XYZ file of C-alpha atoms in Angstrom:
559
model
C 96.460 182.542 131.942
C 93.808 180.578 129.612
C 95.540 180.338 126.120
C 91.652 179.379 124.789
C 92.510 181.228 121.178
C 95.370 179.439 118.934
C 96.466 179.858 116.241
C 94.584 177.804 114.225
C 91.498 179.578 115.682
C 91.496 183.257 114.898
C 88.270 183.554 116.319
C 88.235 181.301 118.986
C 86.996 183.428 122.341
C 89.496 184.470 125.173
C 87.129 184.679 127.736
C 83.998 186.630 128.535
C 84.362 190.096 129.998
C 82.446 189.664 133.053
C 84.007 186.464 134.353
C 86.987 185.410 135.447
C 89.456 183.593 133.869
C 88.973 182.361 130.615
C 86.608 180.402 128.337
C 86.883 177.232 130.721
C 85.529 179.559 133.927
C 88.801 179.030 135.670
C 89.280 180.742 138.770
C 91.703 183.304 137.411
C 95.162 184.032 138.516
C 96.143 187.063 141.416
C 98.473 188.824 138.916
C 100.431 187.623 136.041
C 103.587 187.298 137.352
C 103.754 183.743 137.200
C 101.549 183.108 133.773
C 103.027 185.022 130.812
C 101.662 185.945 127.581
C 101.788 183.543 125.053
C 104.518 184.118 122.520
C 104.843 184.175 118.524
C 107.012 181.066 117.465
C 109.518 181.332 114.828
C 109.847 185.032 112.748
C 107.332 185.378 110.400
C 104.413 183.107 112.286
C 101.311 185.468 112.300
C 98.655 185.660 115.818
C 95.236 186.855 115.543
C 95.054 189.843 117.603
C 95.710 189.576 121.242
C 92.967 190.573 123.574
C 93.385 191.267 127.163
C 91.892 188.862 129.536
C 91.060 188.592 133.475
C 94.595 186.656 134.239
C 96.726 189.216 132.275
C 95.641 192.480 134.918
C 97.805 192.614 137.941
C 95.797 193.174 141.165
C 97.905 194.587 143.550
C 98.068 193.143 146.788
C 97.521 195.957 149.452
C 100.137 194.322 152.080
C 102.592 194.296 149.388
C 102.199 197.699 148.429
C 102.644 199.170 151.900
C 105.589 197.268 152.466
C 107.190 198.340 148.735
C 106.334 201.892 149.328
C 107.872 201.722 153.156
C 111.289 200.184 152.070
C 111.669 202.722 149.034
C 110.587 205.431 150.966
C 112.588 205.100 154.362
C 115.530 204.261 152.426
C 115.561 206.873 150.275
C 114.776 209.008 153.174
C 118.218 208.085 154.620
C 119.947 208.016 151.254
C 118.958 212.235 151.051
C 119.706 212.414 154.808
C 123.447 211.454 153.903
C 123.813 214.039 151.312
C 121.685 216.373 152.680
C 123.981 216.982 155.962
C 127.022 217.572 153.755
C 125.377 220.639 151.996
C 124.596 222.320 155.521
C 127.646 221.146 156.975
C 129.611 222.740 153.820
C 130.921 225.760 155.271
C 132.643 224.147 158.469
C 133.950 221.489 155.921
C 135.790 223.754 154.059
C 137.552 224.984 156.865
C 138.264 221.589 158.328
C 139.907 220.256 155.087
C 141.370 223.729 153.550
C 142.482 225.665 156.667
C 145.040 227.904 155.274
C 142.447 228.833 152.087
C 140.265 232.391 151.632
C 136.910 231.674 152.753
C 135.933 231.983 148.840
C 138.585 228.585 148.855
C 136.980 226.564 151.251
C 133.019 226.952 150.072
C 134.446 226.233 146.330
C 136.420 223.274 147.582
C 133.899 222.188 149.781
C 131.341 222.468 146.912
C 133.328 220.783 144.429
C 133.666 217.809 146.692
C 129.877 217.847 146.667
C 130.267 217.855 142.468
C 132.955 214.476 142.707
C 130.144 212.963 144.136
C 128.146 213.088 141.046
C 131.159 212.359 138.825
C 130.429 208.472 140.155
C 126.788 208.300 139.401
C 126.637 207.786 136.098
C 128.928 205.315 136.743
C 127.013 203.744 139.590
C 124.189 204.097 137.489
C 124.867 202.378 134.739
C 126.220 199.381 136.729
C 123.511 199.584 139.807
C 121.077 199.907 137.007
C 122.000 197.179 134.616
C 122.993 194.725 137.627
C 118.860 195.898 138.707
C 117.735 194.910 135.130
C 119.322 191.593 135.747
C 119.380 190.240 139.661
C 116.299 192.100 141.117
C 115.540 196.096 142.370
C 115.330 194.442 145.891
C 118.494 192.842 146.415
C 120.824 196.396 144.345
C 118.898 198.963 146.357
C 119.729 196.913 149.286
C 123.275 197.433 148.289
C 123.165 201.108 147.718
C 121.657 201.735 150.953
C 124.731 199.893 152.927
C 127.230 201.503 150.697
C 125.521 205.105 151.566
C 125.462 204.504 155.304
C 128.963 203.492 155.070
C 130.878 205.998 153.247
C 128.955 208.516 155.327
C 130.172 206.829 158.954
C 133.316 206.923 157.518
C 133.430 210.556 156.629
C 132.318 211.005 160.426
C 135.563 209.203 161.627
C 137.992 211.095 158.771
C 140.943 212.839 160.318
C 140.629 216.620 158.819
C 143.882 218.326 157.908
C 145.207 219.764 160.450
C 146.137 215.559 161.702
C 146.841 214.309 158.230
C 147.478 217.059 156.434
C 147.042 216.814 152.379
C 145.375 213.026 152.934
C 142.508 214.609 154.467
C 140.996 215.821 151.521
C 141.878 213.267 149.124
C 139.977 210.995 151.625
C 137.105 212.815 151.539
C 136.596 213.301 147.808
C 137.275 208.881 147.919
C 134.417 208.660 150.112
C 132.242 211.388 148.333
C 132.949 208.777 145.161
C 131.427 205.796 147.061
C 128.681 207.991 148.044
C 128.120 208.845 144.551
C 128.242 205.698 143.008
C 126.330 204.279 145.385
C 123.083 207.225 144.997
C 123.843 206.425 141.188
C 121.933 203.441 141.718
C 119.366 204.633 144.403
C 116.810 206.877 142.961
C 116.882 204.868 139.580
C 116.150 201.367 141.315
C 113.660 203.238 144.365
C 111.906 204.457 141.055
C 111.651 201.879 138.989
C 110.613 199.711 142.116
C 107.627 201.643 143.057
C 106.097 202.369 139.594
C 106.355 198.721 138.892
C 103.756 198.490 142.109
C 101.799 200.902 141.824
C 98.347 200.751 140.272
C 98.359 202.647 136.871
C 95.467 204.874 138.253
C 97.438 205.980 140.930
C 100.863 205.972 140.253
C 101.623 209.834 140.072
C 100.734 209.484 143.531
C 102.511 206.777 145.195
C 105.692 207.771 143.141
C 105.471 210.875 144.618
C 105.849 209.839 148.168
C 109.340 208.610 147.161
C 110.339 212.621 146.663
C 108.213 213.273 149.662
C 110.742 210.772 151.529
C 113.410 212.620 149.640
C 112.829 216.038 150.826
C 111.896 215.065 154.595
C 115.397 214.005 154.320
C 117.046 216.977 153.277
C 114.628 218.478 156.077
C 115.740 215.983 158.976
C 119.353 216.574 157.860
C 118.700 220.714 157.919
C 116.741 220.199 161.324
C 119.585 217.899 163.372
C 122.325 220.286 161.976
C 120.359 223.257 163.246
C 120.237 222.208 166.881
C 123.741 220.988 166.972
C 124.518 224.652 165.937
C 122.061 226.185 168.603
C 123.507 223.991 171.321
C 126.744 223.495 170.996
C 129.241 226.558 170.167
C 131.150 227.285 167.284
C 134.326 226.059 168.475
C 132.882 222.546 169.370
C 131.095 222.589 165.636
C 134.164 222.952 164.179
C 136.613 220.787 166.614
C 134.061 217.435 167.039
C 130.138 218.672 166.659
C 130.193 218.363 162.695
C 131.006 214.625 162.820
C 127.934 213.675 164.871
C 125.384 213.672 161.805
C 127.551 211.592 159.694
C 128.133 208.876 162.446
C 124.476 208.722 163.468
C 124.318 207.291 159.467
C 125.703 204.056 160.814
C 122.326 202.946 163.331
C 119.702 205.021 161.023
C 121.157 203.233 157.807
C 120.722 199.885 159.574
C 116.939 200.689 160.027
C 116.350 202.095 157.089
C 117.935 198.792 155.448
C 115.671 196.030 157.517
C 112.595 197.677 156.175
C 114.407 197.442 153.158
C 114.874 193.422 153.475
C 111.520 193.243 154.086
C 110.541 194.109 150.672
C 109.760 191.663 147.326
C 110.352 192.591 143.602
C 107.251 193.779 141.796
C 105.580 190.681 139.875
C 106.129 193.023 136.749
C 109.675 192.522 137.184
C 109.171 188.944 138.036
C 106.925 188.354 135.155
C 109.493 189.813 132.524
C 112.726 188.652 133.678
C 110.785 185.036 133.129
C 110.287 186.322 129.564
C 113.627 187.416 129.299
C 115.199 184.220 130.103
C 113.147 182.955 127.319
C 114.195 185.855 124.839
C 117.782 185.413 126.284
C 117.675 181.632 125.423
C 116.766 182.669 121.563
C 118.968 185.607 121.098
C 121.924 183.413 122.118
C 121.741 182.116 118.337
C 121.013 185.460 116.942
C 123.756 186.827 116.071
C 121.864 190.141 114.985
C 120.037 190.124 118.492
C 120.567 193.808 120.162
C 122.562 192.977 123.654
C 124.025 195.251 126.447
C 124.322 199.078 126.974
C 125.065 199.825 123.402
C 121.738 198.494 122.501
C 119.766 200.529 125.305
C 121.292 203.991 123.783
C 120.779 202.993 120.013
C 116.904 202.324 120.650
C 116.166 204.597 123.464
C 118.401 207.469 122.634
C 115.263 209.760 122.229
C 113.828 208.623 125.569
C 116.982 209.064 127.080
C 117.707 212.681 126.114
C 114.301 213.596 127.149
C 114.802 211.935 130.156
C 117.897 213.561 130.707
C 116.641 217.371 130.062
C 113.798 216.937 132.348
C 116.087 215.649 135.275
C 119.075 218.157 134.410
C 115.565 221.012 135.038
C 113.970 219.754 137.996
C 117.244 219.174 140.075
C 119.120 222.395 139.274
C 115.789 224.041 140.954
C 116.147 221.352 143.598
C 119.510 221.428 144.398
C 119.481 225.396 144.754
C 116.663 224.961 146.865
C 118.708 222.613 149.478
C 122.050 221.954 149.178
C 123.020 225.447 147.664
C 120.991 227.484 149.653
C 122.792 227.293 153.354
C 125.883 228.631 151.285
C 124.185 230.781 149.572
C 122.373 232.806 152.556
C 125.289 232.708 154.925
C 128.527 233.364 152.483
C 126.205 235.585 149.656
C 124.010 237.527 151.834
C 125.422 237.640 155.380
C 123.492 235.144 157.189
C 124.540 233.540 160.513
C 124.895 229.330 159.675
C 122.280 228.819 162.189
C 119.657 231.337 160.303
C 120.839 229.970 156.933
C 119.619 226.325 157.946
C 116.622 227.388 159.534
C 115.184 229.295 157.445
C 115.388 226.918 154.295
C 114.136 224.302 157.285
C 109.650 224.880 156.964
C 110.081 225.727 153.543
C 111.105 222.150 152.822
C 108.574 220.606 155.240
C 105.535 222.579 153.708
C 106.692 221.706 149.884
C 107.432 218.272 151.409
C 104.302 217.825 152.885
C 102.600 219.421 149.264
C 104.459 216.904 147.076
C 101.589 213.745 147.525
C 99.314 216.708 146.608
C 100.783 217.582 143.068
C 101.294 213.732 142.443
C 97.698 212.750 143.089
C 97.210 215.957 140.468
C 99.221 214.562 137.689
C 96.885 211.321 138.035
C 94.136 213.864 137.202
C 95.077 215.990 134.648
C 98.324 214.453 133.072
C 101.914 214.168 133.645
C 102.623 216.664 130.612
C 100.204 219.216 131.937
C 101.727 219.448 135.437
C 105.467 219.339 134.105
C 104.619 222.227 131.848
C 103.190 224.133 135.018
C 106.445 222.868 136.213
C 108.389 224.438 134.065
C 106.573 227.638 133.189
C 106.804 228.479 137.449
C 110.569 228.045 137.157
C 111.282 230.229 134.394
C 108.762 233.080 135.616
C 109.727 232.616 139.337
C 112.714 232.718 139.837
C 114.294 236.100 139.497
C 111.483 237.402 141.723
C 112.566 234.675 144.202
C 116.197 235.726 143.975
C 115.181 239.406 144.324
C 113.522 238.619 147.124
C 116.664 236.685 149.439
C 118.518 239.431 148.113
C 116.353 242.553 149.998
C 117.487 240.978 153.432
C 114.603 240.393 155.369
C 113.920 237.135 156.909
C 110.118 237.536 155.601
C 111.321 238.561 151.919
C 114.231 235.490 152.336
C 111.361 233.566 153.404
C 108.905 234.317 150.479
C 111.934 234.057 147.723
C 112.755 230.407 149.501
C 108.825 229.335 148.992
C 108.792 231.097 145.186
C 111.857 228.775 144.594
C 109.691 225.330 145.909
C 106.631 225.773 143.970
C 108.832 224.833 140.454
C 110.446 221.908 142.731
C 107.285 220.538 144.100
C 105.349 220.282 140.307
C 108.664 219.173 139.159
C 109.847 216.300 141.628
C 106.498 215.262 142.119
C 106.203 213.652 138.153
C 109.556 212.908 137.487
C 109.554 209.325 139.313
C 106.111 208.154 137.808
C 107.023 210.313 134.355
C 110.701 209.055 133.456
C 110.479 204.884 134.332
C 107.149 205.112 131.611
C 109.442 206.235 129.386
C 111.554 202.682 129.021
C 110.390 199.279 129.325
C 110.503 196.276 131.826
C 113.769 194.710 130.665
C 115.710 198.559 130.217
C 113.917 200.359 132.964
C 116.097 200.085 135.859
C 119.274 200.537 133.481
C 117.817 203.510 131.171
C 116.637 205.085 134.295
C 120.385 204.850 135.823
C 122.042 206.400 132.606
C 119.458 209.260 132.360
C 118.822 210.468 135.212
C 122.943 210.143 136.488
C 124.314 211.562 133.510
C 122.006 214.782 133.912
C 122.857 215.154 137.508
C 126.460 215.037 137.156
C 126.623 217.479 134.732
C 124.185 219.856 135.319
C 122.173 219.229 139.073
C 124.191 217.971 141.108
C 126.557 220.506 140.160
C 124.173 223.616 140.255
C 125.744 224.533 143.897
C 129.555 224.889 142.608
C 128.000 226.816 139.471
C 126.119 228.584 140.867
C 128.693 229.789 143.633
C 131.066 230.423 140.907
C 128.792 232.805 138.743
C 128.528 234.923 142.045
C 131.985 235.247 142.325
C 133.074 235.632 138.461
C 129.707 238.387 137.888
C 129.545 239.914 141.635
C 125.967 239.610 140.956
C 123.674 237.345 144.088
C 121.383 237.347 140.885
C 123.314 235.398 138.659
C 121.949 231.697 140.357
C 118.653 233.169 139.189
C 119.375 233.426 135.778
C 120.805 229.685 135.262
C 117.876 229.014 136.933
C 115.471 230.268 134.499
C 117.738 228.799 131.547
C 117.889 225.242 133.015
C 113.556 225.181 132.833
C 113.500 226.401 129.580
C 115.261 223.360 128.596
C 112.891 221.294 130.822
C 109.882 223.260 128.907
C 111.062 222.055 125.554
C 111.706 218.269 126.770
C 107.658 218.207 127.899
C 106.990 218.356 124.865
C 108.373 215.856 123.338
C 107.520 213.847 127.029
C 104.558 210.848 126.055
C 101.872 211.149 128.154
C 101.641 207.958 130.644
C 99.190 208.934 133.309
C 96.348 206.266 133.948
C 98.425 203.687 131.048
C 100.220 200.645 131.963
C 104.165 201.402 131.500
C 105.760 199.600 128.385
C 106.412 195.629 128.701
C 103.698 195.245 131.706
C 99.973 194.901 131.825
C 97.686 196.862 133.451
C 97.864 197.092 137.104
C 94.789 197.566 139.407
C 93.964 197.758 143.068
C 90.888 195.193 142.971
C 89.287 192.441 141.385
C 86.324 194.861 140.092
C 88.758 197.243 138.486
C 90.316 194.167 136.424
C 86.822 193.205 135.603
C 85.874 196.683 134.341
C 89.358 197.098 132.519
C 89.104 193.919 130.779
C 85.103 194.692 129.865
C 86.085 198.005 128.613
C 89.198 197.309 126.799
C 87.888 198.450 123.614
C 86.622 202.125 124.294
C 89.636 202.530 126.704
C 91.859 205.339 125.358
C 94.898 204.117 127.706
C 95.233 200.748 126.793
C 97.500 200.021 123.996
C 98.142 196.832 122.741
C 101.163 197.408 121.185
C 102.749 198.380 124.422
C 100.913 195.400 126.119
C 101.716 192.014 123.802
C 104.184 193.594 120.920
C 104.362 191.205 118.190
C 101.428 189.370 119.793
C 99.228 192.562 118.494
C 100.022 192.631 115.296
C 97.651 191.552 112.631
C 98.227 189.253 109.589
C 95.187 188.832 107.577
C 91.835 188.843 108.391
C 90.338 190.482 111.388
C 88.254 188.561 113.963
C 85.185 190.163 113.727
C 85.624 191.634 117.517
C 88.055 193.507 116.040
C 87.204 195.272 113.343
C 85.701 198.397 115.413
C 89.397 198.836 117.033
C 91.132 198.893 113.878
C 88.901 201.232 112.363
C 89.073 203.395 115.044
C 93.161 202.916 115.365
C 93.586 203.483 111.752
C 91.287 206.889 112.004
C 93.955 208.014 115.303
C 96.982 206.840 112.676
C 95.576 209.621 110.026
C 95.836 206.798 107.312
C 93.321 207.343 104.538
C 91.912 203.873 104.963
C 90.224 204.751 108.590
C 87.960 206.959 106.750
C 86.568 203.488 105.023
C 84.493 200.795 105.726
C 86.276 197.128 106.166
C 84.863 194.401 105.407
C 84.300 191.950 108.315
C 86.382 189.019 108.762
């Protein structure tokens, strides 16, 4: 970019708003991940205030889009896939791996081997996620996606008890742990990785289409279980049949990962791991200079804990909505394991499908406004729902299924555009990992084995409902506190646009724009020393007036 103001020249121009580049007419730069902002020198040098110019605005190429959203999206698709088909599989797994147990046994075992899984996320998370912050999204959630498809193969091959006896289940739970650690660093890096492409406009949306991918999988995984069961009999199901999802893993994992090759990291990333090399080079004789994971907590704790209600909310809702329901209908209320699948089966399609809808809605109206929708629906749904599955009808199981995905789809749909805007560049992909792990270890990915364990301790099928209802009250409260990021760049990157004429606009417009912050943008870059430039003083008024301080009411004096 065109450094044209220094500082020795507070008012020196950066560039006229209408034309590219800067004051020399320059043709100006795609994106700025290979020109970074210029930096304050040693503490205590003052800048004039930073103004955004052509070259800082990151025009996102089209072909690289498409490309970022197909890797993230087809991988993540086969990520879910994996863990879908051991939720509808969990019945027959119980009895392969705790013969001799009550029926009660096996789905409690079976579910609690689902739980071990999320015992290794945070783990993988924090690891996955600061090993992202570090090497690159691309090359980690390449990683994740081999480990997935491998652990599940292998579960496909696993001798069950009745061959190995007590070896058979410790085996599983080891390979449930790989799975885990290795998801602990999936839908952290897949989101991170597509907010840092998207175009701020539209970022609810294309976010979105990672759950979309997500939920498809759950669906595929519900679908290819279902025919098995309606071609094959019982006895086959249960000798040989319930291996053949996990070893089809193997070939679709080696799909999804060459579209996953195929894929760059963002140029935000690019841009300020440059910058961090820099910051890296001068904290290495600061002794005071904050460094590793104990820095992240201490100075995002708040972010973190909202981050961490909102995902603990939206994936108790979707975890009873997939991976709890097939136990649910057939050991609660009587279903056949063929119904149980099927029926949950259009209900995820249709709130698949709906997902892109609710995303391109929280570009629209707000990521806090659609979470609190979000959250609201959960808490006033989901009793009825409940009620419903329990009359015994396949329409009434039906309607209580769909009652149960409207929360899911308002939720799901802003978490992966919401929670990365919460952190910046540098601690995205590792406060993302903690955050979102942490929550679904303890609380979502869990939901199945609590929620199969409040039936049996209260006797009540109603008892799921009421967690339920408790879980997105806590979500409720953490929208609150939730900053609004629809339309803004996320911290530590510039805005991002989809065409030259939107950079030209954005830069034009800078000063009436309500979602451009300059804090956020240049940090100590926008902070002002002294006197104003004169091109300033209408923004300070105006940010002193949004500040409440007394002296917005008054007139400065220009510069």
């Amino acid at each position: 970019m065109n450094d044209s103001a220094s500082p020795s020249e507070p008012g020196a121009p950066t560039g006229a708003p209408g034309q590219p580049g800067g004051s020399d007419g320059s043709h100006p730069a795609q994106n700025s991940a290979s020109e970074k902002p210029r930096k304050a020198g040693a503490k205590g040098f003052a800048l004039p205030r930073r103004r955004l110019e052509f070259d800082d605005v990151t025009v996102v190429e089209d072909s690289m889009l498409k490309r970022a959203i197909g890797g993230t999206v087809v991988g993540n698709l086969m990520e879910w896939y994996d863990v879908g088909v051991y939720g509808y599989l969990a019945v027959v797994i119980g009895k392969m791996f705790l013969p001799d147990a009550s029926p009660t046994a096996q789905n409690l075992f079976s579910l609690g081997v689902f739980a071990t899984t999320f015992i290794a996320r945070p783990l993988g998370g924090i690891v996955l996620g600061q090993l992202g912050d570090r090497l690159g999204r691309q090359k980690i959630l390449a990683f994740t996606l081999l480990m997935m498809a491998t652990a599940t193969f292998l579960i496909g091959v696993l001798p069950d008890a009745t061959v190995i006896g007590w070896v058979a289940p410790i085996a599983l739970i080891v390979l449930k742990l790989v799975q885990g650690f290795s998801t602990g660093g999936e839908y952290a890096g897949a989101t991170t990785f597509i907010t840092e492409y998207a175009p701020d406009k539209r970022r609810g949306f294309f976010a979105s289409l990672l759950d979309m991918g997500s939920y498809f999988g759950f669906a595929i995984g519900a679908a290819f279980v279902s025919v098995l069961q309606l071609t094959l009999s019982e006895d086959f199901i249960e000798g040989f049949g319930w291996r053949i999802p996990f070893l089809v893993a193997l070939p679709l994992g080696a799909i999804a990962l060459w579209f996953r090759l195929k894929i760059e990291d963002s140029p935000t990333f690019q841009a300020a791991q440059d910058e961090q090399h820099e910051a890296e080079d001068a904290a290495a004789h600061d002794a005071e200079a904050p460094k590793g994971l104990g820095s992240l907590l201490r100075t995002y704790w708040r972010e973190l804990l909202v981050a961490f209600i909102l995902v603990a909310a939206a994936n108790t809702l979707g975890y009873a909505l997939t991976s709890y329901m097939p136990t649910y209908l057939t050991s609660t209320l009587g279903y056949d394991a063929v119904h149980g699948n099927l029926l949950t089966l259009p209900v995820l399609v249709v709130m698949s499908a709906c997902i892109p809808l609710v995303g391109m809605l929280s570009d629209r109206i707000g990521r806090k406004k659609v979470l609190f929708i979000a959250s609201i629906s959960g808490m006033v749904l989901s009793i009825p729902a409940f009620l419903l599955m329990m009359h015994g009808a396949v329409w009434s199981t039906l309607m209580g299924l769909a009652l149960l995905a409207v929360p899911v789809a308002f939720f799901v749909a802003n978490l992966a555009s919401s929670l990365p805007a919460l952190f910046p560049t540098a601690s995205r992909y590792g406060g993302m990992g903690i955050s979102y792990n942490l929550a679904v270890a303890l609380f979502a990915g869990t939901a199945p084995f609590y929620m199969e364990a409040l039936v049996a301790i209260t006797g009540s099928p109603l008892a799921p409902g009421v967690w339920v209802v408790l879980t997105s009250a806590a979500g409720l409260i953490a929208t609150v506190f939730l900053r609004e990021s629809a339309g803004r760049p996320l911290p530590g990157a510039m805005p991002s646009v989809m065409t030259d004429e939107e950079a030209h606009e954005l830069v034009a417009g800078q000063d009436e724009n309500p979602d451009l912050d300059s804090s956020d943008l240049f940090g100590d870059e926008a902070k002002v020393e002294g006197p104003l430039h004169p091109d300033d003083h209408a923004d300070e008024q105006r940010r002193r007036r949004e500040e409440g301080g007394a002296a917005g009411d008054k007139p400065m004096a220009p510069a």
